[in-house]
mmCIF file of C-alpha atoms in Angstrom:
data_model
loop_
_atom_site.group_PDB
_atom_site.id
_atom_site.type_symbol
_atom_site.label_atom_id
_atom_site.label_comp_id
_atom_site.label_asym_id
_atom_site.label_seq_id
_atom_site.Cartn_x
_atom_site.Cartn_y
_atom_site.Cartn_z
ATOM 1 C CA UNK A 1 0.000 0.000 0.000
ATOM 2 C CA UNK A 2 1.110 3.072 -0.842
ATOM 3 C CA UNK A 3 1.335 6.233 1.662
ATOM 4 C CA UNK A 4 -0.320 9.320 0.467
ATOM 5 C CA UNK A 5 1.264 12.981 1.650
ATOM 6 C CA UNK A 6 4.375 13.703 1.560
ATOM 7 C CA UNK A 7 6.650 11.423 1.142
ATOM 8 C CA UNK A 8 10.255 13.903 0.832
ATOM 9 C CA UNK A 9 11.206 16.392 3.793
ATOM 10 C CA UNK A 10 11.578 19.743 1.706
ATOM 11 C CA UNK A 11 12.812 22.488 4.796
ATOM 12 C CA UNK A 12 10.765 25.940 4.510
ATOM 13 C CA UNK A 13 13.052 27.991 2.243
ATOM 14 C CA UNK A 14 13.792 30.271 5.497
ATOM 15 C CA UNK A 15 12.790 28.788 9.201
ATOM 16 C CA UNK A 16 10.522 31.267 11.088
ATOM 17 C CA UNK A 17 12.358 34.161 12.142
ATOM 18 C CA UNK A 18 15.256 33.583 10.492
ATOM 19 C CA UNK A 19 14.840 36.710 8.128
ATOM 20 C CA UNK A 20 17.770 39.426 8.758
ATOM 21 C CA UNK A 21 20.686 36.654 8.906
ATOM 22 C CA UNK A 22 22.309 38.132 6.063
ATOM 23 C CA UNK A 23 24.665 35.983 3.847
ATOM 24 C CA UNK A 24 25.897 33.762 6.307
ATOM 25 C CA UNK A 25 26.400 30.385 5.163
ATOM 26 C CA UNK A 26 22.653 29.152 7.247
ATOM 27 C CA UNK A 27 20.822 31.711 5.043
ATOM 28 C CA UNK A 28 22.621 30.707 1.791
ATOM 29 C CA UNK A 29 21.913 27.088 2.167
ATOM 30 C CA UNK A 30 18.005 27.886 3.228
ATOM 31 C CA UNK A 31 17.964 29.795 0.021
ATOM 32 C CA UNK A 32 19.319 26.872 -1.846
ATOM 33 C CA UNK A 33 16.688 24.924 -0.431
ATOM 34 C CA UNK A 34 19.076 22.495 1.093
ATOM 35 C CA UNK A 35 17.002 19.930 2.949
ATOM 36 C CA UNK A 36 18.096 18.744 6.798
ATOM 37 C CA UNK A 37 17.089 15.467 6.825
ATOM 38 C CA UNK A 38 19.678 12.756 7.268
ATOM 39 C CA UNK A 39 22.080 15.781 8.389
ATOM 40 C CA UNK A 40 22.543 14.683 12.125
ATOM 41 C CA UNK A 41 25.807 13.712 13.293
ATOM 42 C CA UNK A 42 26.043 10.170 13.545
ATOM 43 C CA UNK A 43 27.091 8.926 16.781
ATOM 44 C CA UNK A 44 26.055 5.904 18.824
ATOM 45 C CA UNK A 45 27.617 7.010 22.231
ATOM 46 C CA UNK A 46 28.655 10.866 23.659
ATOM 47 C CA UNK A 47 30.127 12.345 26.335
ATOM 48 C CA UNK A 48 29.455 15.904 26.877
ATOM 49 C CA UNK A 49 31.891 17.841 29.632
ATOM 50 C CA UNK A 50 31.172 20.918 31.005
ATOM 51 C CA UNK A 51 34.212 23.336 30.050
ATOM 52 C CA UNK A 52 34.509 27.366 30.807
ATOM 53 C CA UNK A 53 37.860 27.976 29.125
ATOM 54 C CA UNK A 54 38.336 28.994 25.033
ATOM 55 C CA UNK A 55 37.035 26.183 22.550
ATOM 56 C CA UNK A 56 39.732 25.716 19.911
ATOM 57 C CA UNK A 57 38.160 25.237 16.379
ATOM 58 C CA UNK A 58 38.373 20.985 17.028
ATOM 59 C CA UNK A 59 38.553 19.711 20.498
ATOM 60 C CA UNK A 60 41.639 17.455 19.196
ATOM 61 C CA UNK A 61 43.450 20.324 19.217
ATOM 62 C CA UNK A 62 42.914 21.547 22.725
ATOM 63 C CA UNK A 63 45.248 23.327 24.559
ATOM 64 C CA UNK A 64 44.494 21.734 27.735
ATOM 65 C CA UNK A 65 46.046 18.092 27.812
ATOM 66 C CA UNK A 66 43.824 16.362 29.709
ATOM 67 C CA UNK A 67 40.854 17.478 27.301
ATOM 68 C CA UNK A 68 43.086 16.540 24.498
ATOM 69 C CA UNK A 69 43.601 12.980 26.114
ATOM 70 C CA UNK A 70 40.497 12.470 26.579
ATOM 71 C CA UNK A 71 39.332 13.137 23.045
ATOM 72 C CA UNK A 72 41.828 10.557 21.808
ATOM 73 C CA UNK A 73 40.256 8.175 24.335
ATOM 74 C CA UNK A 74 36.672 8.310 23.063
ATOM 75 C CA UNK A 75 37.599 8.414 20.159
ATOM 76 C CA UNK A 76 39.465 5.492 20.089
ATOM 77 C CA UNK A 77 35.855 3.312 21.851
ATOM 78 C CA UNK A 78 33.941 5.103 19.204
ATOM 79 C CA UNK A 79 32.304 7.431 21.340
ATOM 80 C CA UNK A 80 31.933 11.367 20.582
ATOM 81 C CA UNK A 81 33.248 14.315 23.101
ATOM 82 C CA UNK A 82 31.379 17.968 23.172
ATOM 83 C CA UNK A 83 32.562 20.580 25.592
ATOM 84 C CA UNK A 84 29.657 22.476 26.975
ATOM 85 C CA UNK A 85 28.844 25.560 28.560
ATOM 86 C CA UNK A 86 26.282 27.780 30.267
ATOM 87 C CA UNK A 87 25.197 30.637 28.105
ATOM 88 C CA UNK A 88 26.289 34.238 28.904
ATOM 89 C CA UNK A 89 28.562 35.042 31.610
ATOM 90 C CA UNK A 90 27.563 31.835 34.341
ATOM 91 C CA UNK A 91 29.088 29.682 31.272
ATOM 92 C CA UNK A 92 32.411 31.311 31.866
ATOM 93 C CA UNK A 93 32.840 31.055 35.558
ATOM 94 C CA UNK A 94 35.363 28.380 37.101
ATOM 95 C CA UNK A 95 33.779 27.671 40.350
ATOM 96 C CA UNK A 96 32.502 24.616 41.112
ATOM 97 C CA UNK A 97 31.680 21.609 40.059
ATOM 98 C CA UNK A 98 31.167 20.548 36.346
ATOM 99 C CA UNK A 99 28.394 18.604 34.606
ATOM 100 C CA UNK A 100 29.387 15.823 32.345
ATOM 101 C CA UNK A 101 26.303 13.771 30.148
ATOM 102 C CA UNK A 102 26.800 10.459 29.010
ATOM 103 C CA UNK A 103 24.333 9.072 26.598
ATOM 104 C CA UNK A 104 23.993 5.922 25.135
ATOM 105 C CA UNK A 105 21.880 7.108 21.878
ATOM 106 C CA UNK A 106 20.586 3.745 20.459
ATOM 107 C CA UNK A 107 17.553 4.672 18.411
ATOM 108 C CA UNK A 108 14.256 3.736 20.372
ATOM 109 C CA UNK A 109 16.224 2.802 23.566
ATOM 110 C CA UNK A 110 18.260 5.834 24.321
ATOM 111 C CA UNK A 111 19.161 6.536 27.663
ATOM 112 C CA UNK A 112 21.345 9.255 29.464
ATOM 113 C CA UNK A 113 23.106 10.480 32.721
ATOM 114 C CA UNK A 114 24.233 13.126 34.274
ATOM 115 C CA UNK A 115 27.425 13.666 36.516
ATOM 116 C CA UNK A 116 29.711 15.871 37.650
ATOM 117 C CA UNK A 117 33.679 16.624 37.734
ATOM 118 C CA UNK A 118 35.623 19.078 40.019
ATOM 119 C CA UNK A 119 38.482 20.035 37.456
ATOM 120 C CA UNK A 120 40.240 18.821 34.241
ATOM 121 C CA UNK A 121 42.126 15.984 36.175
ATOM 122 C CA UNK A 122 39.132 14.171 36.725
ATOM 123 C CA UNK A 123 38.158 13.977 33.106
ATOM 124 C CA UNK A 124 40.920 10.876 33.037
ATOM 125 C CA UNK A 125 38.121 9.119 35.024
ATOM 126 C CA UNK A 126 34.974 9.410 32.645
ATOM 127 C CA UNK A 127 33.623 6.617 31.173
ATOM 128 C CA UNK A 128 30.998 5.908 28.556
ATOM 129 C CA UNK A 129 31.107 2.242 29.002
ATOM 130 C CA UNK A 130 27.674 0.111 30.123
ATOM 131 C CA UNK A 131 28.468 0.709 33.860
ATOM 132 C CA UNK A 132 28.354 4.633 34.370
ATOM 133 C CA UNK A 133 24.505 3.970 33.300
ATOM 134 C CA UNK A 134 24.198 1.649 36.508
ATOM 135 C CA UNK A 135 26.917 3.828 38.729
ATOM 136 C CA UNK A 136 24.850 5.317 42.271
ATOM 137 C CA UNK A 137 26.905 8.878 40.855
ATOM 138 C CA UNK A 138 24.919 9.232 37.832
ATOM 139 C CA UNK A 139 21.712 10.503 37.827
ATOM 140 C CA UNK A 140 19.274 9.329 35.319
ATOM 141 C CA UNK A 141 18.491 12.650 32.783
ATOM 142 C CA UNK A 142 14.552 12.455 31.955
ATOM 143 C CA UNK A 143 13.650 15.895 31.310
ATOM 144 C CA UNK A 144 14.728 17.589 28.117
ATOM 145 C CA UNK A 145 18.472 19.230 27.697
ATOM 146 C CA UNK A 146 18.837 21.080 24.668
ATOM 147 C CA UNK A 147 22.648 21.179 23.831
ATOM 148 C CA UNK A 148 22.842 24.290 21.262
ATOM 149 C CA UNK A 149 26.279 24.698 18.922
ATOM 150 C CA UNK A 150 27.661 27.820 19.801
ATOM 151 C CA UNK A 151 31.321 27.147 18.535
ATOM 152 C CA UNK A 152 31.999 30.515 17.364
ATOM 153 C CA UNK A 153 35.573 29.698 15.985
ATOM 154 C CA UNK A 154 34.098 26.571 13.647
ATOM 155 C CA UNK A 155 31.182 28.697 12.132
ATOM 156 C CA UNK A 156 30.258 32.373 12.206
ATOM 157 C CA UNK A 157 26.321 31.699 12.380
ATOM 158 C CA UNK A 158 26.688 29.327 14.916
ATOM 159 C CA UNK A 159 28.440 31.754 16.915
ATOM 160 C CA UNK A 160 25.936 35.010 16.413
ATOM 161 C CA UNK A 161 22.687 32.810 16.299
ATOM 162 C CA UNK A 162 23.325 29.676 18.540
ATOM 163 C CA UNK A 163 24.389 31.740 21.510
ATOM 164 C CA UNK A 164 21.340 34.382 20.757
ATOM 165 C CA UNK A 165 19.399 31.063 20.761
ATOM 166 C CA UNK A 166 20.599 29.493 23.957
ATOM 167 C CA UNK A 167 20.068 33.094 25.987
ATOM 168 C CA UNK A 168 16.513 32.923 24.707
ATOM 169 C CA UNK A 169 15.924 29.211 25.665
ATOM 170 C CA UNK A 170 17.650 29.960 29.257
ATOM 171 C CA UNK A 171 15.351 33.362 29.469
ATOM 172 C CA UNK A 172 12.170 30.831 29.112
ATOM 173 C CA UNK A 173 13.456 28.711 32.000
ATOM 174 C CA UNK A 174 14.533 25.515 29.714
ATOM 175 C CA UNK A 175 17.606 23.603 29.894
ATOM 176 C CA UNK A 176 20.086 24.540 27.499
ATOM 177 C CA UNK A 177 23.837 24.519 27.007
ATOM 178 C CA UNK A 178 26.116 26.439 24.370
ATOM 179 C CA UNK A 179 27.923 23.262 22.816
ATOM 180 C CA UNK A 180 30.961 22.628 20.285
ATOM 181 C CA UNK A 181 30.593 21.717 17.302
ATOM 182 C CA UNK A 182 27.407 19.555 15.760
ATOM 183 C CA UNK A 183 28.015 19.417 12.368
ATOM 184 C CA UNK A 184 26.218 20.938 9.647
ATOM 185 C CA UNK A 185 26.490 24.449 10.850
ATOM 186 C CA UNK A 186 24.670 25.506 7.882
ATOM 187 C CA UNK A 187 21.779 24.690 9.668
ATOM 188 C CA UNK A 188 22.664 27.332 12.356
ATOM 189 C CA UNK A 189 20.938 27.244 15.031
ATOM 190 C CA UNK A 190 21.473 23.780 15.271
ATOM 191 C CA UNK A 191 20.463 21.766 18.501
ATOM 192 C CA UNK A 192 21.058 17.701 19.917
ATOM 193 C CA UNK A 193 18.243 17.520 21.845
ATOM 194 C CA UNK A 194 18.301 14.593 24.836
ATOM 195 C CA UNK A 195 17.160 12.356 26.139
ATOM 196 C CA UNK A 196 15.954 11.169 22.845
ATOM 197 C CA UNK A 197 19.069 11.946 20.913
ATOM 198 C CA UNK A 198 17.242 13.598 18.103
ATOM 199 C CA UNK A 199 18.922 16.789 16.325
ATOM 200 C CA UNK A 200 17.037 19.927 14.871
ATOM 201 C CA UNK A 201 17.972 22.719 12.670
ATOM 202 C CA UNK A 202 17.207 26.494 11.317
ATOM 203 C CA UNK A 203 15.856 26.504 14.939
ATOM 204 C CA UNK A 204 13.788 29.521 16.542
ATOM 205 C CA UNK A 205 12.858 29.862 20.092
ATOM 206 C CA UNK A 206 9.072 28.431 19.511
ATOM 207 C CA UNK A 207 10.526 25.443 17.605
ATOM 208 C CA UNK A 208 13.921 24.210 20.076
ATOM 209 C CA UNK A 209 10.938 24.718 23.006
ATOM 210 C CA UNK A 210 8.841 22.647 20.822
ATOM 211 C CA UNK A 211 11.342 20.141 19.918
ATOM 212 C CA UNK A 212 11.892 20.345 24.178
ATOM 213 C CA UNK A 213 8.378 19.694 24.929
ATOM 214 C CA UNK A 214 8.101 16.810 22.192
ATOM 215 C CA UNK A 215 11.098 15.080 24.353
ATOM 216 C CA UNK A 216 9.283 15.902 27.912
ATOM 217 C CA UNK A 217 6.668 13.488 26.130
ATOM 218 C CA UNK A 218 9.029 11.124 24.844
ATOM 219 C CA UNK A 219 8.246 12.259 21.136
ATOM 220 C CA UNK A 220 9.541 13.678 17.952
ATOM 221 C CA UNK A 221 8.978 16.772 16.723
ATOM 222 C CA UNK A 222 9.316 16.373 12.961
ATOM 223 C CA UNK A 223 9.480 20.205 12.127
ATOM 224 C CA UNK A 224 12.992 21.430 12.143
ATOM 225 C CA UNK A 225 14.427 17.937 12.272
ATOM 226 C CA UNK A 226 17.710 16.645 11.187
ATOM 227 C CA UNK A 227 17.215 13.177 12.004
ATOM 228 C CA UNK A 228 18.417 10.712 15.087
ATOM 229 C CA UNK A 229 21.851 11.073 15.974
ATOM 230 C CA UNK A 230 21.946 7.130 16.314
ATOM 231 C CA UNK A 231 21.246 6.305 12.628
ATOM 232 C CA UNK A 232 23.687 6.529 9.329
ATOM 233 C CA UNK A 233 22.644 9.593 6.784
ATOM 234 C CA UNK A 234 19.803 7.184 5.221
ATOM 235 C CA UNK A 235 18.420 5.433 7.776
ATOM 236 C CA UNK A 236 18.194 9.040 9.217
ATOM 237 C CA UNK A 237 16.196 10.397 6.325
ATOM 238 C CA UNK A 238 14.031 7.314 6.073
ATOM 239 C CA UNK A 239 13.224 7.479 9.746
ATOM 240 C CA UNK A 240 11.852 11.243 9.173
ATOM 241 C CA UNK A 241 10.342 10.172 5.748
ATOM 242 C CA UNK A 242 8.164 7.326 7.672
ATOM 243 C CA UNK A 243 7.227 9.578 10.327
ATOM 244 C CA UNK A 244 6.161 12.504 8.432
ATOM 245 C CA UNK A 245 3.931 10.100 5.899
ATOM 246 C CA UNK A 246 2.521 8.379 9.290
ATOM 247 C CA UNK A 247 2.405 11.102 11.879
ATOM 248 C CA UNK A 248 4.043 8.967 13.842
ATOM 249 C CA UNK A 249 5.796 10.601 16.776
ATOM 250 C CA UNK A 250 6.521 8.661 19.641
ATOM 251 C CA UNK A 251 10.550 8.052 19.769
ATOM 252 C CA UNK A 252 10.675 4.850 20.309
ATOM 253 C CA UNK A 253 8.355 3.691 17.265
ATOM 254 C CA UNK A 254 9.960 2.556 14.953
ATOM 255 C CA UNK A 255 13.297 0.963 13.837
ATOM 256 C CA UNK A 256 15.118 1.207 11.004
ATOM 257 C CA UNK A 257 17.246 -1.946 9.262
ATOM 258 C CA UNK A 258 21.275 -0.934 8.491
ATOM 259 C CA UNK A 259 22.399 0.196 5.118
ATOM 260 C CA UNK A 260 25.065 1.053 3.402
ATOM 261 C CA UNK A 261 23.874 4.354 2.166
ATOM 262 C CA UNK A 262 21.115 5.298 -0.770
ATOM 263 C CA UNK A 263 18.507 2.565 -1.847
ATOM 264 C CA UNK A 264 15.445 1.139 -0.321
ATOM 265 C CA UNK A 265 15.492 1.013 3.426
ATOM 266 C CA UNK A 266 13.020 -0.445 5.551
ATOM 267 C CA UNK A 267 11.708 0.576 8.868
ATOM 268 C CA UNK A 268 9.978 -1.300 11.092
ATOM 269 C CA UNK A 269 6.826 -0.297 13.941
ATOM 270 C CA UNK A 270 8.447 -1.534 16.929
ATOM 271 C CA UNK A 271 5.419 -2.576 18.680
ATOM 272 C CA UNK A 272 3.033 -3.341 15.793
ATOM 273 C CA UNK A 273 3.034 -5.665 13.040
ATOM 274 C CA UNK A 274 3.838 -2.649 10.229
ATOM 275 C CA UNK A 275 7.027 -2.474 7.392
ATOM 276 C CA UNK A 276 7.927 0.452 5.129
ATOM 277 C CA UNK A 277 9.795 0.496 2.387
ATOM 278 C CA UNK A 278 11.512 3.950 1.595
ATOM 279 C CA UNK A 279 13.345 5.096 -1.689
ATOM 280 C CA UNK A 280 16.292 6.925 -0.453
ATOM 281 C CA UNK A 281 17.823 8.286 -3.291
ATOM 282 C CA UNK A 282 20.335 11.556 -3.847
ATOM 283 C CA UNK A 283 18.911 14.864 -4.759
ATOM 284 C CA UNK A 284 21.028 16.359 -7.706
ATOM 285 C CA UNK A 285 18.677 19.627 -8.168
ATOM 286 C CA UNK A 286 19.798 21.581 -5.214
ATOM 287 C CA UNK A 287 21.494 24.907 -5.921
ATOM 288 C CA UNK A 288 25.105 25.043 -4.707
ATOM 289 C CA UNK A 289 26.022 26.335 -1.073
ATOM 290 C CA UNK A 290 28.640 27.360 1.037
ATOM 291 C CA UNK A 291 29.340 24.333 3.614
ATOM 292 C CA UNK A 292 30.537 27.125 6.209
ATOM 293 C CA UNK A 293 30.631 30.857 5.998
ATOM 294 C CA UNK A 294 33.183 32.153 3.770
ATOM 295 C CA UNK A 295 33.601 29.170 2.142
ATOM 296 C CA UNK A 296 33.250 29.186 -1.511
ATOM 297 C CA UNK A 297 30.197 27.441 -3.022
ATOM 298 C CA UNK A 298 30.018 24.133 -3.570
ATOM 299 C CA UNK A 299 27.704 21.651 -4.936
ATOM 300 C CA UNK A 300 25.135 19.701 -2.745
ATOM 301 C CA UNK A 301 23.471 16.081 -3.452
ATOM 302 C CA UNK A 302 21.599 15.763 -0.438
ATOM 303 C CA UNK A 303 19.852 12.545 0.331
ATOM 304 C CA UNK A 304 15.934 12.748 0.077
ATOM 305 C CA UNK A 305 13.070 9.653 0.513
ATOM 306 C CA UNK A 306 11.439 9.889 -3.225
ATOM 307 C CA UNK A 307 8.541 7.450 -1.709
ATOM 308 C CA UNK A 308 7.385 5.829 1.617
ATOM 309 C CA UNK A 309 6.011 2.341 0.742
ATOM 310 C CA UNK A 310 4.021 0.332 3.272
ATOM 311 C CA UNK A 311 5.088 -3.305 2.939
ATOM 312 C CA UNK A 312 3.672 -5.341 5.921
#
């Protein structure tokens, strides 16, 4: 049976209030019509650490060894590191003690802490292995955290409108944290949103509380979405695709079978007997972009579902 509706994701040529951003490399690729879906980073496990001092454009690089080390240590279990940071001036002070997330972001079965450090030297000590999700000094994070890119010395836009963002989201009381880099800053403002591990773009206040209050219910909000940070590029887009041709929102829906990148991909209702099949193919008609600001333009084949298919 075929699904009527839409079947591709096509993001509003310019996300609500996003008018006045000039020629930034987020309003070039909105113009271009650049679609978000299948955008998110893709990583199964994260740490994010708490961290007042200067970002350096990649985290490798930091100045501070023990950050450094512990970069090199993720990465080498497969697990991703974001420093993160308060917005405005609290974001900057050193006293205290500092907030570390772990998340385990396995699509439908995501689950996250929250702990805390007292300095760089116990960063050697952090862990994103099975246990720290069973340790008495992690507490269980079930309300929504929006972790916002703000890394001004990656991307321009994500610098001027994630950190605008985050002091807006903090002003309405929600949970927020500037972040390092998220990928795609194109998409400026650009948010991972967890528990659920899903990842919006071309984000306004009313849409990151939205996408917020979606997570508080354990659901997806499919406006503004990149896709879950769990899945590869196509299983992300046929996720999104499935949901937006179902209204399907709860998080933990539906699963998606591997793949090796464009084709048909199937995704399963995790609780009912249901299959779709969904054409992920590559877009070749979107007008060339800049992937960053002042980056030349360059040419764009996005991945897009060209039809949502339901099979069982």
């Amino acid at each position: 049976m075929t699904i009527t509706g839409p079947a591709t994701r096509t993001a509003p040529s310019r996300a609500p209030g996003a008018s006045g951003r000039g020629a930034g490399c987020s309003a070039l690729s909105a113009d271009a019509g650049e679609p978000m879906a299948g955008s998110a980073p893709a990583f199964r496990r994260l740490v994010a650490v708490e961290h007042v001092g200067s970002w350096p454009r990649k985290v490798a690089d930091h100045s501070d060894t023990d950050v450094a080390a512990l970069f090199e240590r993720l990465r080498g279990q497969d697990v991703g590191l974001l420093l993160i940071r308060r917005t405005g001036r609290a974001g900057r002070s050193s006293d205290g003690a500092r907030t570390v997330f772990v998340a385990d972001l396995a699509p439908g079965a995501s689950r996250v802490v929250r702990t805390e450090v007292h300095s760089t030297d116990d960063l050697a000590g952090i862990d994103a292995d099975d246990t720290v999700f069973d340790s008495p000094a992690a507490e269980p994070v079930t309300d929504p955290v929006m972790l916002l890119c703000a890394h001004g010395r990656r991307d321009v836009c994500c610098a001027v409108h994630g950190r605008a963002l985050a002091a807006e989201l903090e002003a309405a009381d929600a949970d927020v944290w500037e972040c390092t880099h998220l990928g795609g800053h194109r998409f400026a403002p650009t948010g991972l949103v967890l528990p659920t591990g899903y990842t919006y773009g071309r984000l306004d206040t009313a849409a990151a509380l939205s996408a917020m209050k979606a997570a508080a219910g354990g659901e997806v909000d499919p406006w503004c979405c990149r896709g879950h940070a769990g899945l590869e590029p196509a299983q992300q887009v046929a996720e999104l695709a499935v949901r937006e041709a179902t209204g399907i929102r709860d998080a933990g829906a539906l699963l998606v079978d591997a793949v090796d990148g464009p084709g048909a991909v199937t995704v399963h209702a995790r609780e009912h007997d249901r299959r779709w099949s969904v054409d992920v193919r590559a877009d070749t008609g979107v007008a060339a972009r800049p992937p960053s600001c002042g980056a030349a333009l360059e040419p764009v084949t996005p991945l897009v579902a060209a039809g949502v298919r339901e099979i069982g």
